XYZ file of C-alpha atoms in Angstrom:
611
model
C 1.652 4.070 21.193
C -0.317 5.869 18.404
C 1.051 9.437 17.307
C 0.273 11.090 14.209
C 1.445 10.233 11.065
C 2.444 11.912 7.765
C 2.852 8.598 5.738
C -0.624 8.481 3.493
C -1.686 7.273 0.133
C -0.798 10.298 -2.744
C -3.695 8.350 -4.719
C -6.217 8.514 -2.098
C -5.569 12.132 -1.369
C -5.669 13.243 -4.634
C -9.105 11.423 -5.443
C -10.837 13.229 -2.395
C -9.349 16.341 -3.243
C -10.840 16.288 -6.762
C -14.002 14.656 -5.255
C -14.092 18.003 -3.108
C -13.315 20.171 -6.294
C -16.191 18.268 -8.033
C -18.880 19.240 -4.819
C -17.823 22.566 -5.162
C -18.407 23.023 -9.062
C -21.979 20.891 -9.185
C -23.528 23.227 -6.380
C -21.773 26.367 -7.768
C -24.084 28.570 -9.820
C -23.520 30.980 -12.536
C -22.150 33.532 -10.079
C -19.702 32.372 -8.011
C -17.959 33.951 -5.014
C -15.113 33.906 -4.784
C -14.107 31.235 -8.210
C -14.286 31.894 -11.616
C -16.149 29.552 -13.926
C -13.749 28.544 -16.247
C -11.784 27.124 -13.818
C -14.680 25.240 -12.246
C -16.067 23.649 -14.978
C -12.795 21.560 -15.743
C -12.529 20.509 -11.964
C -16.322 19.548 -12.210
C -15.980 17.706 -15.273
C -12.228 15.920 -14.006
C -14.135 14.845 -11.124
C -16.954 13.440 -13.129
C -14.551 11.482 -14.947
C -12.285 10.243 -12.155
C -15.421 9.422 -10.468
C -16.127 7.114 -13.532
C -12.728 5.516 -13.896
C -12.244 7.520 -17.569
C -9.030 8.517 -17.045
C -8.170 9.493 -20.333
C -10.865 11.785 -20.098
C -10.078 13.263 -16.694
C -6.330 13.745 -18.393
C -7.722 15.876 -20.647
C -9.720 18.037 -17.844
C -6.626 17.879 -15.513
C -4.877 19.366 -18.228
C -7.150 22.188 -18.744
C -7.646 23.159 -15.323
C -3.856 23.208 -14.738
C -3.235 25.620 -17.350
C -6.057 27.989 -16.603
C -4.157 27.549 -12.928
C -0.999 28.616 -14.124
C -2.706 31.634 -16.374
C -4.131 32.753 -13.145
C -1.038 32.221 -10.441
C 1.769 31.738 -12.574
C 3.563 28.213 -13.706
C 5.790 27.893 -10.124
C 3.318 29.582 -7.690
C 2.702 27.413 -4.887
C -0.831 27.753 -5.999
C -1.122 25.742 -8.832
C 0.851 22.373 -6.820
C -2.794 20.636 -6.193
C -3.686 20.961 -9.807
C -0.160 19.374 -10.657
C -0.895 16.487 -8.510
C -4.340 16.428 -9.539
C -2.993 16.266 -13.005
C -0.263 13.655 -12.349
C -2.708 11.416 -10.350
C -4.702 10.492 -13.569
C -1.585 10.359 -15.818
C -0.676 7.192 -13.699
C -4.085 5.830 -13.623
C -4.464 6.552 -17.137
C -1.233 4.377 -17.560
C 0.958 7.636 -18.543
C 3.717 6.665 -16.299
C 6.242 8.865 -17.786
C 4.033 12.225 -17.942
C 3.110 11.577 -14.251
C 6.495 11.124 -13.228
C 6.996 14.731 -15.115
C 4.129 16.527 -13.075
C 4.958 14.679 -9.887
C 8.387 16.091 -9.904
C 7.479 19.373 -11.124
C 5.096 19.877 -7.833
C 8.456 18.266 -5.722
C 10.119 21.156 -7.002
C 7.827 24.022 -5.986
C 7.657 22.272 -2.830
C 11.012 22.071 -1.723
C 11.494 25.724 -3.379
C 8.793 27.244 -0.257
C 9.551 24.021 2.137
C 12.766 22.942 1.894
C 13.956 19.214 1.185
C 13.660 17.991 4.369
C 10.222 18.611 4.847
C 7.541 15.716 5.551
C 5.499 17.633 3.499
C 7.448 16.450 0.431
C 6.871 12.752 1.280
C 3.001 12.005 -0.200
C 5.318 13.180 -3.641
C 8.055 11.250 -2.766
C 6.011 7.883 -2.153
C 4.023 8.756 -5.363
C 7.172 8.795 -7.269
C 8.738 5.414 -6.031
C 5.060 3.953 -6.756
C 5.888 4.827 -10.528
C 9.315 3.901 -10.641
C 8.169 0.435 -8.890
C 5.880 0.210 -11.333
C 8.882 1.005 -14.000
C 10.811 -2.035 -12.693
C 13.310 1.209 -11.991
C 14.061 -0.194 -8.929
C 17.482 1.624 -8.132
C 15.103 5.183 -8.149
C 12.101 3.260 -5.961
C 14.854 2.384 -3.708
C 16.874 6.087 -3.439
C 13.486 7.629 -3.050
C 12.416 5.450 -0.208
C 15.629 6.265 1.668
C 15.075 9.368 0.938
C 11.631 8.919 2.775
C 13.286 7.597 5.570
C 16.058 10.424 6.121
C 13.232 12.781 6.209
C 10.961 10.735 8.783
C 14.325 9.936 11.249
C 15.437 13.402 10.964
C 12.340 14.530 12.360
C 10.673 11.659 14.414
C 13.748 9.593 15.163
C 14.529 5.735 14.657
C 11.590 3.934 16.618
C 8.693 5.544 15.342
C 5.907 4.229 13.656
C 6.421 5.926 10.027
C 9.917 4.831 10.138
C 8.855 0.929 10.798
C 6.288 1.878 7.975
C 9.034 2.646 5.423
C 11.377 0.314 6.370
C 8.688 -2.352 5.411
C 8.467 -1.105 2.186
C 11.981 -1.403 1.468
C 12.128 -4.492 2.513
C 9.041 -5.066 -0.065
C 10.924 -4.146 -2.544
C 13.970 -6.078 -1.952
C 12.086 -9.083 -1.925
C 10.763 -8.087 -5.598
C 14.906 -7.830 -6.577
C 14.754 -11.504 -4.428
C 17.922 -9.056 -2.722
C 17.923 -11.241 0.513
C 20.474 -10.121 2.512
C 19.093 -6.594 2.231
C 15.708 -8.115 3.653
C 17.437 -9.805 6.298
C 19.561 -6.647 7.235
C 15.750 -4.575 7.194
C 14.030 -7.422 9.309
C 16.886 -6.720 12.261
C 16.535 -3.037 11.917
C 12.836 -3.160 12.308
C 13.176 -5.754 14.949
C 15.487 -3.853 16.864
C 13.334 -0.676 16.838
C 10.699 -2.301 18.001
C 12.430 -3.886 20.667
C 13.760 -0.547 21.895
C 10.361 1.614 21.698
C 8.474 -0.778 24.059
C 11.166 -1.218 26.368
C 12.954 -4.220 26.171
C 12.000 -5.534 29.265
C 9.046 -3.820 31.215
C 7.325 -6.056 33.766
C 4.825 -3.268 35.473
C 1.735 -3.049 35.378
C -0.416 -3.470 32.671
C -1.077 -0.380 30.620
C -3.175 -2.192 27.543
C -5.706 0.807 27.447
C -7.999 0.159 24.659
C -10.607 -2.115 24.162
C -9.711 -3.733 20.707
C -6.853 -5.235 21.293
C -4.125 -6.046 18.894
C -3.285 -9.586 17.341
C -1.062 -9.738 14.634
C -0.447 -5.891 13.769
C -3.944 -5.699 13.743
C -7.483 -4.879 15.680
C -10.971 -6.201 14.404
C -13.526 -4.154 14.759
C -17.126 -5.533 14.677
C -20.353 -3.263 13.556
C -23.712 -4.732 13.260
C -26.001 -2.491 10.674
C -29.202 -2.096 8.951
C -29.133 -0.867 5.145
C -31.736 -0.286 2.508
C -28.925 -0.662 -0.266
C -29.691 -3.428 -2.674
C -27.099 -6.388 -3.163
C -24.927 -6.392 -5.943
C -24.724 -9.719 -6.391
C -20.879 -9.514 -5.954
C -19.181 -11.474 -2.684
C -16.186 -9.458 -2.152
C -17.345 -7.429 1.245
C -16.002 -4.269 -0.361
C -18.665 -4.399 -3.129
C -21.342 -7.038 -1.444
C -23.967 -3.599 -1.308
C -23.827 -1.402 -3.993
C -25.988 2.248 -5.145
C -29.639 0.495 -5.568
C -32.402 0.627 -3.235
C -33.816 -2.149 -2.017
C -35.543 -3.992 1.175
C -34.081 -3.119 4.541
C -31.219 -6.111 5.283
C -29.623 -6.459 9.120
C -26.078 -8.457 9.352
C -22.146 -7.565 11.161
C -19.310 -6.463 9.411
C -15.856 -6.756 10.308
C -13.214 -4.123 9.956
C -9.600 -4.001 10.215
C -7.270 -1.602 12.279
C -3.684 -1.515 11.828
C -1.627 -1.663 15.240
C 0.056 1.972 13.224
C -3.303 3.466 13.314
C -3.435 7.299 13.342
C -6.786 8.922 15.680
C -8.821 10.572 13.280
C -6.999 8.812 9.995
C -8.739 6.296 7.903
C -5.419 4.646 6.271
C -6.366 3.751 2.715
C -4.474 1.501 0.271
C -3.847 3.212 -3.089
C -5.762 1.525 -6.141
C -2.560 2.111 -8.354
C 0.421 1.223 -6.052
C 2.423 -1.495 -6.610
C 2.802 -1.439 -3.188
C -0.161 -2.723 -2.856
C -0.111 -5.575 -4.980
C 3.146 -6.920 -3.621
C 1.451 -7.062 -0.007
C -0.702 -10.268 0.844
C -3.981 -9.802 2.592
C -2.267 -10.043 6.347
C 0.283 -7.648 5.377
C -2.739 -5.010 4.610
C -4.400 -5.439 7.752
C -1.421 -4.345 9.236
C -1.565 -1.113 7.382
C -5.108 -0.009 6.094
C -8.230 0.324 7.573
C -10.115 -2.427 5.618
C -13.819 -4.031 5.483
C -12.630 -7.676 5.695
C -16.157 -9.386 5.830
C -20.127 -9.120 5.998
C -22.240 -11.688 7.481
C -25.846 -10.737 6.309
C -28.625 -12.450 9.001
C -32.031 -13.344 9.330
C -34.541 -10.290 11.195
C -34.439 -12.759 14.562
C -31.209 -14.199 14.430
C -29.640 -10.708 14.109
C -31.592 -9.160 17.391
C -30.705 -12.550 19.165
C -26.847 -12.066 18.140
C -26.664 -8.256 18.754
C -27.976 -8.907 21.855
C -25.348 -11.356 23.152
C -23.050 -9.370 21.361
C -24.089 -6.300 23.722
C -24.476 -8.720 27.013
C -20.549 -9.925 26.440
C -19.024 -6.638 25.653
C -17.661 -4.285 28.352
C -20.830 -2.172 28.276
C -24.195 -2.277 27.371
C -23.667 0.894 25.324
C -24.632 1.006 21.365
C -24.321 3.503 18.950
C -25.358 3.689 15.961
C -23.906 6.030 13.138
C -25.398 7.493 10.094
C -23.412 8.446 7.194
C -23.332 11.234 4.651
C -23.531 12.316 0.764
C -21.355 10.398 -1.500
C -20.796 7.397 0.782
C -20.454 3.919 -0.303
C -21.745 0.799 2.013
C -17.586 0.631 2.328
C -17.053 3.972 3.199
C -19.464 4.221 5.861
C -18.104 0.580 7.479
C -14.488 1.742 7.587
C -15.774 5.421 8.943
C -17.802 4.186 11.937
C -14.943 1.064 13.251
C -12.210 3.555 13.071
C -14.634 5.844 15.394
C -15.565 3.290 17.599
C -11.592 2.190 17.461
C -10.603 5.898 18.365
C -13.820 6.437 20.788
C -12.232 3.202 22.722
C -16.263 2.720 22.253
C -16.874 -0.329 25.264
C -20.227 -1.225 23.530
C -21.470 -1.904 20.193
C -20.911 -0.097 17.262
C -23.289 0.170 14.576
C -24.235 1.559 11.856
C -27.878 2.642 9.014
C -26.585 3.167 5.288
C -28.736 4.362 3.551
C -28.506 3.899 -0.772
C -26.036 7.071 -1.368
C -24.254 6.526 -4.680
C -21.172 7.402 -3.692
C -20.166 9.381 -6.346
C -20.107 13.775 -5.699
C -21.687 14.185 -9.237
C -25.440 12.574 -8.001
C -25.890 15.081 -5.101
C -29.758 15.252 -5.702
C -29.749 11.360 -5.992
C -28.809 11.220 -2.944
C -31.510 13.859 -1.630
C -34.104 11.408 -2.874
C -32.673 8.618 -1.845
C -31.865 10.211 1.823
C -35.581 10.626 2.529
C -36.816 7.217 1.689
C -34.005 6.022 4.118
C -35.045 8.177 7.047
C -38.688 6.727 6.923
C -37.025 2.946 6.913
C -34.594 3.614 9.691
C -37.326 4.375 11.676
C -38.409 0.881 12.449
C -34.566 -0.481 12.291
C -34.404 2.175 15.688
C -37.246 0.846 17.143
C -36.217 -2.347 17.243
C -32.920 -1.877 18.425
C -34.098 -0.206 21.435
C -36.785 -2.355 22.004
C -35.223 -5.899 21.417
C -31.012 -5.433 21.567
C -31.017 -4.966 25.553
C -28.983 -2.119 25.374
C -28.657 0.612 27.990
C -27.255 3.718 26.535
C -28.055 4.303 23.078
C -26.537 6.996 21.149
C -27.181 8.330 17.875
C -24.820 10.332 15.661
C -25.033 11.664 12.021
C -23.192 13.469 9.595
C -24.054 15.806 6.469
C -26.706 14.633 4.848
C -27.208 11.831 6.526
C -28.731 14.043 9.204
C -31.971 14.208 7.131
C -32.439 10.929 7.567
C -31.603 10.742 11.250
C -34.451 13.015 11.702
C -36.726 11.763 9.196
C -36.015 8.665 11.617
C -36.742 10.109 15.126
C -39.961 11.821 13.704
C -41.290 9.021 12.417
C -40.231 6.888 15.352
C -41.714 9.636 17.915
C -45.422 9.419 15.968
C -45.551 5.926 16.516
C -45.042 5.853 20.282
C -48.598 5.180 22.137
C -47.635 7.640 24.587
C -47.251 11.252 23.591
C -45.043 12.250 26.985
C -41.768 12.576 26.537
C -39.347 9.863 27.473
C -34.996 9.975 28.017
C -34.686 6.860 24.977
C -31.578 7.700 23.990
C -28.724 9.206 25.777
C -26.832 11.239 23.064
C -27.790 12.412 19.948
C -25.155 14.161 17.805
C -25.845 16.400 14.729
C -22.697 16.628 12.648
C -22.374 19.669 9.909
C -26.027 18.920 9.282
C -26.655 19.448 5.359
C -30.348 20.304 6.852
C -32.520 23.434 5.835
C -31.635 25.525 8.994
C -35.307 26.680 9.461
C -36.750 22.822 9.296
C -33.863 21.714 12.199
C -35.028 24.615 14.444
C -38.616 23.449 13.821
C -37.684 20.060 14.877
C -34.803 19.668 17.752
C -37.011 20.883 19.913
C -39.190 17.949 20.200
C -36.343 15.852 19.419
C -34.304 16.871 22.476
C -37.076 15.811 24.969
C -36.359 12.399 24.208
C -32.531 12.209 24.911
C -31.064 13.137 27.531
C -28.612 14.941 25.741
C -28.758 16.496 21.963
C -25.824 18.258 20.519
C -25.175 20.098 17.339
C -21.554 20.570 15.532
C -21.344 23.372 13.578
C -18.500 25.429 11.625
C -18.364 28.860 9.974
C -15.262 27.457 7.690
C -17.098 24.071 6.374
C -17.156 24.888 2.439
C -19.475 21.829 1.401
C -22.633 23.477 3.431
C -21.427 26.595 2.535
C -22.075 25.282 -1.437
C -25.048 23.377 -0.048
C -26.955 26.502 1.130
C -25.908 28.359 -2.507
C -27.724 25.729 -4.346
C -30.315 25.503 -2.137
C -30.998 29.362 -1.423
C -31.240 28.630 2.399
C -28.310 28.444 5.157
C -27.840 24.651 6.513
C -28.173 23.446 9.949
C -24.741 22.862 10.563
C -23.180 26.139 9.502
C -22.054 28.315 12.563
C -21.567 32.141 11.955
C -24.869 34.685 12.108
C -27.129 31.497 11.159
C -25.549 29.528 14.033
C -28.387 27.449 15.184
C -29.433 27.685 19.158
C -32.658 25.750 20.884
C -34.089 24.844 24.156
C -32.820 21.217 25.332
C -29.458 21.568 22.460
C -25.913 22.428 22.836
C -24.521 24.133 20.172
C -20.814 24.242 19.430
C -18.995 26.220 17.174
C -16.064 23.889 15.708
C -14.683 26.494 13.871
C -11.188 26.344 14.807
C -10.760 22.957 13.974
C -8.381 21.926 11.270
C -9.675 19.220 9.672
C -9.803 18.280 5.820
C -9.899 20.677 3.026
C -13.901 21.100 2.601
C -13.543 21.558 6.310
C -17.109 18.979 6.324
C -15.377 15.902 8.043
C -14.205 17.456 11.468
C -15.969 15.167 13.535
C -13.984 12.358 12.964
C -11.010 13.451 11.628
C -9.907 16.203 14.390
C -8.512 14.289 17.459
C -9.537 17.512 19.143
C -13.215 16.429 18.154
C -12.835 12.940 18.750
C -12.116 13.575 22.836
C -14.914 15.817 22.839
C -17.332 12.689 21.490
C -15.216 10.493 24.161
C -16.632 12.692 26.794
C -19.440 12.910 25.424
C -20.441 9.181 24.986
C -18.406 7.932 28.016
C -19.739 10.838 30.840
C -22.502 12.449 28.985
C -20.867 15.776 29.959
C -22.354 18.825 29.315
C -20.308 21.773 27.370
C -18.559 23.560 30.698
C -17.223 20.466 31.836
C -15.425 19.791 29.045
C -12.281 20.643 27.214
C -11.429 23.528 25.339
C -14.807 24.415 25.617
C -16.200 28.574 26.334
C -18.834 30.121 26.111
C -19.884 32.843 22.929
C -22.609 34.911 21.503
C -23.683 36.883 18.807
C -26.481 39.400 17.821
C -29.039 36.580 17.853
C -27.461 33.639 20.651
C -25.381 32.050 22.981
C -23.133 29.132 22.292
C -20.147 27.243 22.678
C -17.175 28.120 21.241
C -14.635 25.063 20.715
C -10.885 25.749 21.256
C -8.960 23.511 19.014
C -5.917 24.028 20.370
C -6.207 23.111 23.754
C -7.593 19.603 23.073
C -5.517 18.292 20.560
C -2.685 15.707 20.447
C -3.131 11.998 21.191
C -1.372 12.424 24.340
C -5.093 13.674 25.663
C -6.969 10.870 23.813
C -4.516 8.337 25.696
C -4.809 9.882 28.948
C -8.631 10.240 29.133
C -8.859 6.392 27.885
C -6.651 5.825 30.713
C -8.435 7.230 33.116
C -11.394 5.470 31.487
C -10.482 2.349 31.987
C -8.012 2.275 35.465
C -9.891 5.638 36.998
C -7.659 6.773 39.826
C -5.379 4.050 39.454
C -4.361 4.963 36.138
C -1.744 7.433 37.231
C 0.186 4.573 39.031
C 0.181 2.515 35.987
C 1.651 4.617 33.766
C 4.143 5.993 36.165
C 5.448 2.228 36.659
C 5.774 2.165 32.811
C 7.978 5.120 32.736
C 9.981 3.982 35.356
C 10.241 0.553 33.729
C 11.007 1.783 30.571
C 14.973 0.369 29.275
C 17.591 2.695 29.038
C 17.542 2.112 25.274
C 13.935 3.118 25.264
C 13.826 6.108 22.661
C 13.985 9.220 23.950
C 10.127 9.920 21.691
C 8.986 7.169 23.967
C 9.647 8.530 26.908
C 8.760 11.679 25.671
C 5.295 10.739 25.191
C 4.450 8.894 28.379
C 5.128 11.760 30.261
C 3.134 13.732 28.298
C 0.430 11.591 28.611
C 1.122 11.456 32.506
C 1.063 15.613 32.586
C -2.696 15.304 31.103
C -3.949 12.444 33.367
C -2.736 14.602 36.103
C -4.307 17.598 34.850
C -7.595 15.369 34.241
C -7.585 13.865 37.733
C -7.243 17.591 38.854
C -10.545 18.324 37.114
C -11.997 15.284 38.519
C -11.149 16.281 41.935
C -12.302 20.147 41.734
């Protein structure tokens, strides 16, 4: 059972905050809406340096923007917290355990002043702090903080569930550092005994294993073949194997990790300070992060030949293939599209085009070059995988900037074809928060559209990195909803405006389980809007569109349901109604809880079905 989580890594957050704060102040101009100068040009120029690994540097920037932060709100305001963290994120990179510790509990304190101190908003602090004082060798204060996790996480979600198993490990991590053996023992039964009692005990119905990765030792494996223009690095660790340089196009798999505590729509990510992470071996990660384990680089035929059986011996003949966005390394873009097709319950083949971003948010116009050149070779990489990989359905999705060279792509692959009629190639193709000049997309998608059989554009009034993206470029973007929403013959538009996603409000798609079921339908049905959830229809002064209602699609309990019905179709409801009715009496009471949930939304989706 995967519910959401509030365990995350402080040191990941914090570096894609400041990588947001560092988009906003390279596209900002003189004159601003909205933010005053001097406080953008130390966020630009701490992102600059984080993005560089100077820490001391980004100290000194942290510093600055905190205190024009606290001229502006005042030293406790609730508004000044992220720049505190910011701040105390470097400190500990920088090797300034002490001064961190300072800041981080300075932001604890504001937050437990508007939160209170049992909130799970306190824990990403909390978990930062007993990574310093593991660090420390303080032991005795990594150890009171991490039961202090722990009262917060049972208080709220109860013994059995997943965060709770999460923190227990880590205690019993750090009892094995203090070689305190009889506390890892005593852990080892608690966690075993949780376990025990949130699947059951003893359940002998039918089988409910819904998903299509299945797990093997705390862990799925994910495999996505792609095509890249990045250059080798010359390096063998997978993480690194394809760096920022362009080079020739290159075809291989990669494998990707999924921890059996996976969150929809979270990309776990193991902190590059924690000590946490040192202590754990490589199993113990795949249990926990999302991680590229591997990349097996192969020959032009021997890679069509292997997709190919790959697609004839998976549950579908179904491909698609996902383009990524600005700042994107080979890595990011790898981890991004397996936890998709992990979340999608995808019953093809992923895969994936990555084309040579740097990865960094201070080369944004590197990247526009670079984006273009891409497009052109992706072209042929398409045509080949629908004319040799046997597929059926192939679908094509894109994000940000990554869009241009989607449709760089499909141009160039449409000029080739001998025949000028329009043919259904492709089933779906999905435009997500295009960073495209809105005038060049509506020149386009029209000709697009007539050769898939479905084309659909995500687009959201409240997404600040377009919003940036059409300042610096004088021209709204594609994927911006409001009174440049985009509308065309042959292309649903829908206005994802409502959905709560990340902080730049630019990575919706696959971070919103609301959005995720919608690209579940999507790729599994090939629905169109009406028939789908949450979905009604809007206008303004210059079209009609779809207007997406976040709140009636969210929850996993919907993502489980319709994967469910999926995969056992009408017989699902009996299924899961034997697993409630098998479940022990010692079952939690949260496990219960959520397999009747998830039975009150098949019901409601058989309903539909039926109608």
């Amino acid at each position: 059972m995967r519910s959401r989580a509030i365990e995350q890594s402080v040191a990941s957050g914090m570096t894609r905050l400041a990588c947001i704060l560092g988009v906003l102040a390279m596209l900002a101009p003189v004159n601003t809406p909205g933010q005053a100068l001097d406080l953008i040009q130390p966020y630009q120029r701490y992102a600059d340096a984080r993005a560089r690994n100077d820490f001391v540097t980004a100290v000194d920037y942290g510093r600055q923007a905190l205190e024009i932060a606290e001229a502006r709100y005042g030293e406790n305001s609730s508004e000044v917290v992220d720049s505190i963290e910011r701040l105390a994120e470097v400190l500990a990179l920088a090797g300034e355990l002490a001064q961190a510790a300072v800041n981080y509990r300075r932001a604890l304190a504001i937050r437990e002043r508007e939160l209170g101190s049992g909130h799970p908003d306190l824990i990403p602090i909390l978990e930062a702090l007993t990574d310093i004082a593991s660090q420390q060798q303080n032991f005795a204060e990594a150890e009171s903080l991490l039961n202090r996790i722990l009262g917060i996480e049972r208080a709220i979600y109860g013994d059995q569930h997943d965060n709770v198993l999460a923190t227990l490990n880590r205690l019993r991590n750090l009892y094995v550092l203090q070689d305190r053996l009889d506390d890892v023992a005593r852990i080892d039964t608690d966690i075993e005994a949780a376990m025990l009692v949130e699947r059951g005990l003893d359940f002998e119905g039918p089988d409910v294993d819904r998903h299509r990765y299945g797990i093997d030792d705390g862990h799925a494996t994910v495999r996505v073949f792609y095509g890249t223009n990045r250059a080798r690095t010359g390096e063998v660790k997978a993480a690194r194997f394809y760096g920022r340089e362009r080079g020739d196009v290159e075809l291989g798999y990669l494998d990707v990790s999924i921890p059996e505590t996976h969150n929809y729509g979270e990309l776990e990510s193991q902190s590059r300070w924690s000590i946490y992470t040192y202590v754990l071996g490589d199993e113990a990660k795949k249990k926990r992060y999302v991680l590229l384990l591997k990349i097996e680089p192969l020959a032009e035929e021997n890679f069509y030949a292997t997709l190919h059986d790959h697609i004839q011996s998976s549950p579908s003949d179904d491909v698609f293939i996902f383009v990524h966005g600005y700042s994107a390394s080979f890595e990011d873009a790898a981890r991004r599209v397996a936890q998709l097709a992990y979340d999608l319950d995808f019953d093809g083949t992923p895969m994936m085009y990555s084309w040579p971003s740097q990865g960094t948010t201070a080369a944004y116009t590197v990247d526009e070059a670079a984006v273009q050149i891409g497009g052109r070779k992706m072209s042929r990489f398409i045509e080949d995988v629908v004319a040799r990989s046997g597929a059926d359905r192939i679908h094509l999705i894109a994000h940000s900037m990554g869009n241009r060279a989607l449709i760089e792509a499909l141009e160039t692959f449409i000029a080739r074809r001998k025949s000028a009629e329009p043919e259904k190639i492709f089933d779906q193709i999905v435009f997500t928060a295009p960073d495209v000049d809105r005038d060049y997309f509506v020149e386009v998608i029209e000709n697009i559209s007539r050769f898939a059989e479905r084309v659909t554009l995500y687009a959201s009034d409240n997404d600040l990195a377009l919003q940036w993206s059409k300042i610096w470029h004088g021209a709204p973007r594609a994927g911006m909803a409001g009174e440049t929403i985009v509308t065309s013959p042959g292309l649903d538009t829908i206005d994802m405006s409502a959905v709560e996603t990340d902080m730049l409000g630019h990575s919706y798609f696959a971070a919103s389980q609301g959005a995720i079921h919608d690209l579940f339908r999507l790729f599994w049905r090939g629905e169109p809007p009406r028939e789908r959830c949450g979905m009604g229809e809007s206008s303004n002064k210059q079209a009609s569109f779809w207007l997406f209602n976040a709140d009636n699609c969210k929850g996993t309990d919907l993502l489980e349901a319709s994967v469910l019905l999926k995969r056992f179709g009408q017989g699902a409801r009996a299924r899961v109604k034997a697993r409630i009715d098998a479940l022990s009496e010692r079952a939690s009471e949260s496990a219960k809880q959520e397999w009747l949930q998830i039975l009150d939304r098949l019901d409601s989706l058989l309903a539909a079905d039926d109608s």
